GROMACS .gro file of C-alpha atoms in nm:
model
  303
    1MET     CA    1   1.706   6.346  -3.197
    2LEU     CA    2   1.631   5.978  -3.217
    3LEU     CA    3   1.837   5.742  -3.019
    4ARG     CA    4   1.852   5.372  -3.099
    5THR     CA    5   2.008   5.104  -2.897
    6ARG     CA    6   2.153   4.785  -3.044
    7PRO     CA    7   2.073   4.459  -2.855
    8PRO     CA    8   2.384   4.320  -2.700
    9SER     CA    9   2.554   4.059  -2.914
   10PRO     CA   10   2.559   3.705  -2.773
   11PRO     CA   11   2.897   3.614  -2.634
   12ARG     CA   12   3.122   3.436  -2.881
   13ARG     CA   13   3.151   3.067  -2.790
   14SER     CA   14   3.487   2.911  -2.771
   15LEU     CA   15   3.554   2.619  -3.005
   16PRO     CA   16   3.517   2.356  -2.730
   17SER     CA   17   3.177   2.499  -2.632
   18ARG     CA   18   3.061   2.480  -2.993
   19ARG     CA   19   3.176   2.123  -3.015
   20ALA     CA   20   2.992   2.034  -2.694
   21ALA     CA   21   2.674   2.194  -2.823
   22LEU     CA   22   2.707   2.008  -3.154
   23ALA     CA   23   2.763   1.678  -2.971
   24ALA     CA   24   2.459   1.737  -2.750
   25ALA     CA   25   2.243   1.819  -3.052
   26LEU     CA   26   2.368   1.510  -3.235
   27ALA     CA   27   2.298   1.290  -2.933
   28ALA     CA   28   1.946   1.432  -2.902
   29TRP     CA   29   1.892   1.365  -3.275
   30LEU     CA   30   2.027   1.010  -3.256
   31LEU     CA   31   1.846   0.902  -2.939
   32PRO     CA   32   1.503   0.864  -3.099
   33LEU     CA   33   1.662   0.656  -3.375
   34SER     CA   34   1.806   0.395  -3.135
   35ALA     CA   35   1.512   0.362  -2.896
   36PRO     CA   36   1.271   0.180  -3.129
   37THR     CA   37   1.518  -0.108  -3.169
   38ALA     CA   38   1.461  -0.239  -2.815
   39THR     CA   39   1.090  -0.163  -2.845
   40ALA     CA   40   1.070  -0.352  -3.173
   41GLN     CA   41   1.244  -0.652  -3.013
   42THR     CA   42   0.993  -0.650  -2.728
   43ASP     CA   43   0.699  -0.615  -2.966
   44ASP     CA   44   0.826  -0.900  -3.185
   45ALA     CA   45   0.874  -1.126  -2.882
   46THR     CA   46   0.532  -1.044  -2.737
   47ASP     CA   47   0.360  -1.094  -3.072
   48LEU     CA   48   0.533  -1.428  -3.126
   49ARG     CA   49   0.458  -1.546  -2.771
   50ASP     CA   50   0.089  -1.468  -2.817
   51ARG     CA   51   0.076  -1.655  -3.148
   52LEU     CA   52   0.256  -1.958  -3.005
   53ASN     CA   53   0.023  -1.961  -2.705
   54ALA     CA   54  -0.278  -1.957  -2.936
   55LEU     CA   55  -0.138  -2.269  -3.104
   56ARG     CA   56  -0.053  -2.437  -2.771
   57GLY     CA   57  -0.401  -2.368  -2.640
   58GLU     CA   58  -0.564  -2.626  -2.868
   59PRO     CA   59  -0.500  -3.005  -2.884
   60ARG     CA   60  -0.318  -3.110  -3.202
   61THR     CA   61  -0.137  -3.402  -3.360
   62CYS     CA   62   0.243  -3.392  -3.391
   63GLY     CA   63   0.328  -3.644  -3.661
   64THR     CA   64   0.106  -3.933  -3.559
   65GLN     CA   65   0.101  -3.851  -3.188
   66PRO     CA   66  -0.198  -3.665  -3.042
   67ARG     CA   67  -0.088  -3.389  -2.805
   68ALA     CA   68  -0.298  -3.222  -2.539
   69ALA     CA   69  -0.322  -2.846  -2.508
   70ALA     CA   70  -0.019  -2.699  -2.327
   71PRO     CA   71   0.004  -2.420  -2.068
   72ALA     CA   72   0.077  -2.069  -2.190
   73LEU     CA   73   0.440  -1.970  -2.240
   74ARG     CA   74   0.590  -1.688  -2.032
   75LEU     CA   75   0.846  -1.451  -2.180
   76ASP     CA   76   1.164  -1.455  -1.973
   77PRO     CA   77   1.415  -1.168  -2.015
   78ALA     CA   78   1.713  -1.386  -1.915
   79LEU     CA   79   1.628  -1.642  -2.184
   80SER     CA   80   1.596  -1.364  -2.443
   81ARG     CA   81   1.936  -1.223  -2.343
   82ALA     CA   82   2.089  -1.571  -2.372
   83ALA     CA   83   1.923  -1.666  -2.701
   84ASP     CA   84   2.210  -1.573  -2.935
   85ARG     CA   85   2.470  -1.768  -2.735
   86ALA     CA   86   2.231  -2.052  -2.650
   87ALA     CA   87   2.239  -2.174  -3.010
   88SER     CA   88   2.607  -2.264  -2.970
   89HIS     CA   89   2.662  -2.284  -2.593
   90GLY     CA   90   2.330  -2.434  -2.481
   91ARG     CA   91   2.267  -2.465  -2.108
   92GLN     CA   92   2.581  -2.275  -2.011
   93ALA     CA   93   2.469  -1.962  -2.196
   94VAL     CA   94   2.130  -1.979  -2.028
   95GLN     CA   95   2.283  -2.028  -1.683
   96ASP     CA   96   2.530  -1.742  -1.743
   97ALA     CA   97   2.229  -1.517  -1.810
   98GLY     CA   98   2.084  -1.602  -1.469
   99TYR     CA   99   1.828  -1.868  -1.561
  100LEU     CA  100   1.860  -2.215  -1.405
  101PRO     CA  101   1.711  -2.459  -1.657
  102GLY     CA  102   1.587  -2.810  -1.609
  103ARG     CA  103   1.561  -2.860  -1.984
  104ILE     CA  104   1.598  -2.632  -2.288
  105GLU     CA  105   1.516  -2.650  -2.658
  106VAL     CA  106   1.681  -2.396  -2.890
  107LEU     CA  107   1.529  -2.327  -3.234
  108THR     CA  108   1.694  -2.113  -3.502
  109LEU     CA  109   1.491  -1.995  -3.801
  110SER     CA  110   1.618  -1.786  -4.092
  111GLY     CA  111   1.406  -1.615  -4.357
  112PRO     CA  112   1.079  -1.503  -4.199
  113ARG     CA  113   1.041  -1.141  -4.092
  114ALA     CA  114   0.694  -1.154  -3.938
  115ALA     CA  115   0.606  -1.325  -3.610
  116SER     CA  116   0.312  -1.495  -3.783
  117GLN     CA  117   0.553  -1.667  -4.025
  118VAL     CA  118   0.778  -1.781  -3.739
  119ALA     CA  119   0.482  -1.926  -3.548
  120SER     CA  120   0.371  -2.118  -3.857
  121LEU     CA  121   0.720  -2.263  -3.908
  122VAL     CA  122   0.746  -2.367  -3.543
  123SER     CA  123   0.407  -2.537  -3.569
  124GLU     CA  124   0.503  -2.722  -3.888
  125ARG     CA  125   0.864  -2.818  -3.810
  126HIS     CA  126   0.888  -2.827  -3.430
  127CYS     CA  127   0.546  -2.941  -3.316
  128ASP     CA  128   0.681  -3.158  -3.032
  129THR     CA  129   0.869  -2.864  -2.883
  130LEU     CA  130   0.573  -2.631  -2.928
  131MET     CA  131   0.333  -2.867  -2.748
  132ASN     CA  132   0.566  -2.979  -2.469
  133GLY     CA  133   0.380  -2.867  -2.157
  134ALA     CA  134   0.693  -2.893  -1.940
  135LEU     CA  135   0.856  -2.611  -2.140
  136ARG     CA  136   0.693  -2.310  -1.974
  137ASP     CA  137   0.933  -2.019  -2.044
  138LEU     CA  138   1.031  -1.856  -2.373
  139GLY     CA  139   1.319  -1.636  -2.488
  140VAL     CA  140   1.317  -1.461  -2.827
  141GLN     CA  141   1.595  -1.283  -3.014
  142ARG     CA  142   1.557  -1.142  -3.365
  143ARG     CA  143   1.839  -1.022  -3.591
  144GLY     CA  144   1.676  -0.909  -3.915
  145SER     CA  145   1.530  -1.225  -4.066
  146HIS     CA  146   1.718  -1.455  -3.825
  147TRP     CA  147   1.524  -1.565  -3.516
  148THR     CA  148   1.645  -1.764  -3.216
  149LEU     CA  149   1.387  -1.911  -2.980
  150VAL     CA  150   1.469  -2.072  -2.645
  151PHE     CA  151   1.200  -2.290  -2.485
  152ALA     CA  152   1.286  -2.382  -2.126
  153GLN     CA  153   1.167  -2.575  -1.827
  154PRO     CA  154   1.283  -2.407  -1.505
  155ALA     CA  155   1.490  -2.633  -1.285
  156LEU     CA  156   1.315  -2.514  -0.973
  157ASP     CA  157   0.955  -2.467  -0.877
  158PRO     CA  158   0.913  -2.096  -0.784
  159ALA     CA  159   0.733  -2.213  -0.468
  160LEU     CA  160   1.016  -2.449  -0.365
  161GLY     CA  161   1.132  -2.241  -0.069
  162ASP     CA  162   1.450  -2.307   0.126
  163TRP     CA  163   1.562  -2.659   0.213
  164ARG     CA  164   1.374  -2.657   0.544
  165ALA     CA  165   1.044  -2.559   0.382
  166ALA     CA  166   1.098  -2.813   0.105
  167GLY     CA  167   1.182  -3.081   0.363
  168GLN     CA  168   0.859  -3.015   0.550
  169ARG     CA  169   0.668  -3.039   0.220
  170VAL     CA  170   0.837  -3.374   0.149
  171LEU     CA  171   0.732  -3.490   0.497
  172ALA     CA  172   0.368  -3.398   0.430
  173LEU     CA  173   0.370  -3.575   0.092
  174VAL     CA  174   0.533  -3.886   0.241
  175ASN     CA  175   0.273  -3.909   0.516
  176GLU     CA  176  -0.003  -3.859   0.260
  177ALA     CA  177   0.140  -4.151   0.057
  178ARG     CA  178   0.174  -4.372   0.369
  179ARG     CA  179  -0.198  -4.340   0.442
  180THR     CA  180  -0.278  -4.567   0.146
  181ALA     CA  181  -0.165  -4.924   0.075
  182ARG     CA  182   0.033  -4.947  -0.249
  183ALA     CA  183   0.256  -5.165  -0.464
  184CYS     CA  184   0.627  -5.087  -0.477
  185GLY     CA  185   0.728  -5.288  -0.780
  186ALA     CA  186   0.627  -5.651  -0.718
  187ASP     CA  187   0.584  -5.601  -0.343
  188ARG     CA  188   0.270  -5.469  -0.177
  189TYR     CA  189   0.286  -5.251   0.132
  190PRO     CA  190  -0.001  -5.179   0.371
  191ALA     CA  191  -0.080  -4.829   0.489
  192ALA     CA  192   0.174  -4.715   0.749
  193PRO     CA  193   0.164  -4.470   1.042
  194PRO     CA  194   0.296  -4.120   0.973
  195VAL     CA  195   0.662  -4.043   1.031
  196ALA     CA  196   0.772  -3.745   1.243
  197TRP     CA  197   1.030  -3.481   1.151
  198SER     CA  198   1.378  -3.518   1.303
  199ASP     CA  199   1.624  -3.228   1.301
  200ALA     CA  200   1.915  -3.471   1.337
  201LEU     CA  201   1.805  -3.675   1.034
  202ALA     CA  202   1.750  -3.351   0.839
  203ALA     CA  203   2.106  -3.242   0.926
  204ALA     CA  204   2.241  -3.577   0.797
  205ALA     CA  205   2.037  -3.534   0.479
  206LEU     CA  206   2.163  -3.178   0.429
  207ALA     CA  207   2.526  -3.285   0.477
  208HIS     CA  208   2.498  -3.554   0.211
  209SER     CA  209   2.317  -3.326  -0.034
  210ARG     CA  210   2.594  -3.068   0.013
  211ASP     CA  211   2.857  -3.331  -0.049
  212MET     CA  212   2.691  -3.451  -0.369
  213ALA     CA  213   2.643  -3.092  -0.494
  214ARG     CA  214   3.001  -2.993  -0.414
  215THR     CA  215   3.163  -3.298  -0.575
  216GLN     CA  216   2.894  -3.346  -0.841
  217HIS     CA  217   2.868  -3.717  -0.771
  218PHE     CA  218   2.541  -3.901  -0.721
  219ASP     CA  219   2.577  -4.192  -0.482
  220HIS     CA  220   2.472  -4.309  -0.137
  221ARG     CA  221   2.839  -4.335  -0.046
  222GLY     CA  222   2.984  -3.995   0.046
  223SER     CA  223   3.303  -3.853  -0.099
  224ASP     CA  224   3.470  -3.946   0.232
  225GLY     CA  225   3.349  -4.305   0.201
  226SER     CA  226   3.073  -4.266   0.460
  227GLU     CA  227   2.736  -4.443   0.444
  228VAL     CA  228   2.404  -4.316   0.574
  229ALA     CA  229   2.436  -4.501   0.908
  230GLN     CA  230   2.765  -4.323   0.982
  231ARG     CA  231   2.629  -3.983   0.879
  232VAL     CA  232   2.329  -4.029   1.110
  233GLN     CA  233   2.556  -4.132   1.399
  234GLN     CA  234   2.770  -3.824   1.340
  235GLN     CA  235   2.460  -3.616   1.418
  236GLY     CA  236   2.429  -3.787   1.758
  237TYR     CA  237   2.131  -4.000   1.654
  238ALA     CA  238   2.134  -4.357   1.791
  239TRP     CA  239   1.931  -4.567   1.547
  240GLN     CA  240   1.789  -4.915   1.538
  241ALA     CA  241   1.674  -4.888   1.174
  242VAL     CA  242   1.795  -4.646   0.908
  243GLY     CA  243   1.742  -4.592   0.534
  244GLU     CA  244   1.808  -4.328   0.271
  245ASN     CA  245   1.664  -4.206  -0.061
  246ILE     CA  246   1.851  -3.968  -0.292
  247ALA     CA  247   1.756  -3.788  -0.611
  248ALA     CA  248   1.905  -3.531  -0.849
  249GLY     CA  249   1.724  -3.304  -1.091
  250PRO     CA  250   1.363  -3.269  -0.964
  251GLY     CA  251   1.278  -2.904  -0.901
  252SER     CA  252   0.996  -2.948  -0.649
  253ALA     CA  253   0.900  -3.157  -0.348
  254GLN     CA  254   0.610  -3.303  -0.548
  255GLN     CA  255   0.839  -3.415  -0.829
  256VAL     CA  256   1.097  -3.575  -0.603
  257VAL     CA  257   0.840  -3.769  -0.397
  258ALA     CA  258   0.660  -3.882  -0.714
  259GLY     CA  259   0.992  -4.008  -0.849
  260TRP     CA  260   1.066  -4.202  -0.531
  261LEU     CA  261   0.720  -4.357  -0.530
  262ALA     CA  262   0.770  -4.470  -0.890
  263SER     CA  263   1.095  -4.651  -0.802
  264PRO     CA  264   1.044  -4.983  -0.617
  265GLY     CA  265   1.341  -4.955  -0.380
  266HIS     CA  266   1.277  -4.591  -0.290
  267CYS     CA  267   0.906  -4.661  -0.255
  268ALA     CA  268   0.980  -4.947  -0.014
  269ASN     CA  269   1.175  -4.711   0.214
  270LEU     CA  270   0.899  -4.453   0.195
  271MET     CA  271   0.625  -4.707   0.286
  272SER     CA  272   0.818  -4.905   0.545
  273GLY     CA  273   0.647  -4.934   0.881
  274GLU     CA  274   0.993  -4.989   1.036
  275PHE     CA  275   1.062  -4.615   1.023
  276THR     CA  276   0.913  -4.360   1.261
  277GLN     CA  277   1.112  -4.044   1.179
  278MET     CA  278   1.239  -3.862   0.871
  279GLY     CA  279   1.448  -3.567   0.757
  280ALA     CA  280   1.501  -3.429   0.405
  281ALA     CA  281   1.701  -3.151   0.239
  282TYR     CA  282   1.812  -3.028  -0.101
  283VAL     CA  283   2.121  -2.831  -0.212
  284LEU     CA  284   2.158  -2.639  -0.538
  285ALA     CA  285   2.449  -2.689  -0.777
  286PRO     CA  286   2.380  -2.432  -1.055
  287GLU     CA  287   2.699  -2.521  -1.244
  288ALA     CA  288   2.613  -2.894  -1.254
  289PRO     CA  289   2.398  -3.057  -1.523
  290LEU     CA  290   2.152  -3.186  -1.261
  291ALA     CA  291   2.136  -2.850  -1.075
  292ILE     CA  292   1.981  -2.981  -0.751
  293TYR     CA  293   2.053  -3.276  -0.518
  294TRP     CA  294   1.807  -3.426  -0.269
  295THR     CA  295   1.856  -3.657   0.029
  296GLN     CA  296   1.585  -3.816   0.244
  297VAL     CA  297   1.683  -4.007   0.560
  298PHE     CA  298   1.448  -4.242   0.747
  299ALA     CA  299   1.521  -4.392   1.087
  300THR     CA  300   1.383  -4.527   1.412
  301PRO     CA  301   1.567  -4.426   1.731
  302ARG     CA  302   1.716  -4.692   1.955
  303ARG     CA  303   1.513  -4.750   2.272
   0.00000   0.00000   0.00000
């Protein structure tokens, strides 16, 4: 007698289980279809960046103006995320994406599908933007044959540090400048002794920078009507000579000191032998057009 056994039948799935299995299979089938989209965007952006950098790497003439080679562009994810909205909302879209810009240029190009074609169009039609060495970061968004490019100058130097570190860097640059005689407008100033850091003057500078950032006004007079002499006195500093420089917009200590040296009145404060101490501070205002406010306070204590 032969005996045969039948393999047990698989358990019958309930309708919900079948639906779950079908959904899982469909998701597994669809996943590979959606993944290349992000990859393609990244590849397009990288290809275009490399082509633009090859163009920026050589001197060229924009219109009739010779332009020097420009530093390589860096792809910035925040700028790429903001690109679509940046065409209509400009700086606000870029700031909402988490990038604090000093300056932006937004280009929209329709028609080309290849990065090589986009690079050629940028070179032909937007040469000044392409060769602007201050624009260091790039965002790219592609929708079919529609491309949006965001060129940006970051508002802040990555090495800026906090306000104390930046203030000490300003101090070093000021003392470097004071070592050499120079002209401040029509007036000439001899070399001057170095100034020393003062925590009280730095506190007065920080308070005024905070006030300007909070109220988004740019003036030596505070929102409460105070002047620099009063703000210094409020810090317990008895002065016999006092002066103040302010600035808004520069993203590094080097930029702000260079700007003050280029302005006769600010330069005169910076080179004055009357002053023996200094404090400086910045405060950020990301929602404001100028983004950063600086104050520098000079003084000599009363004997």
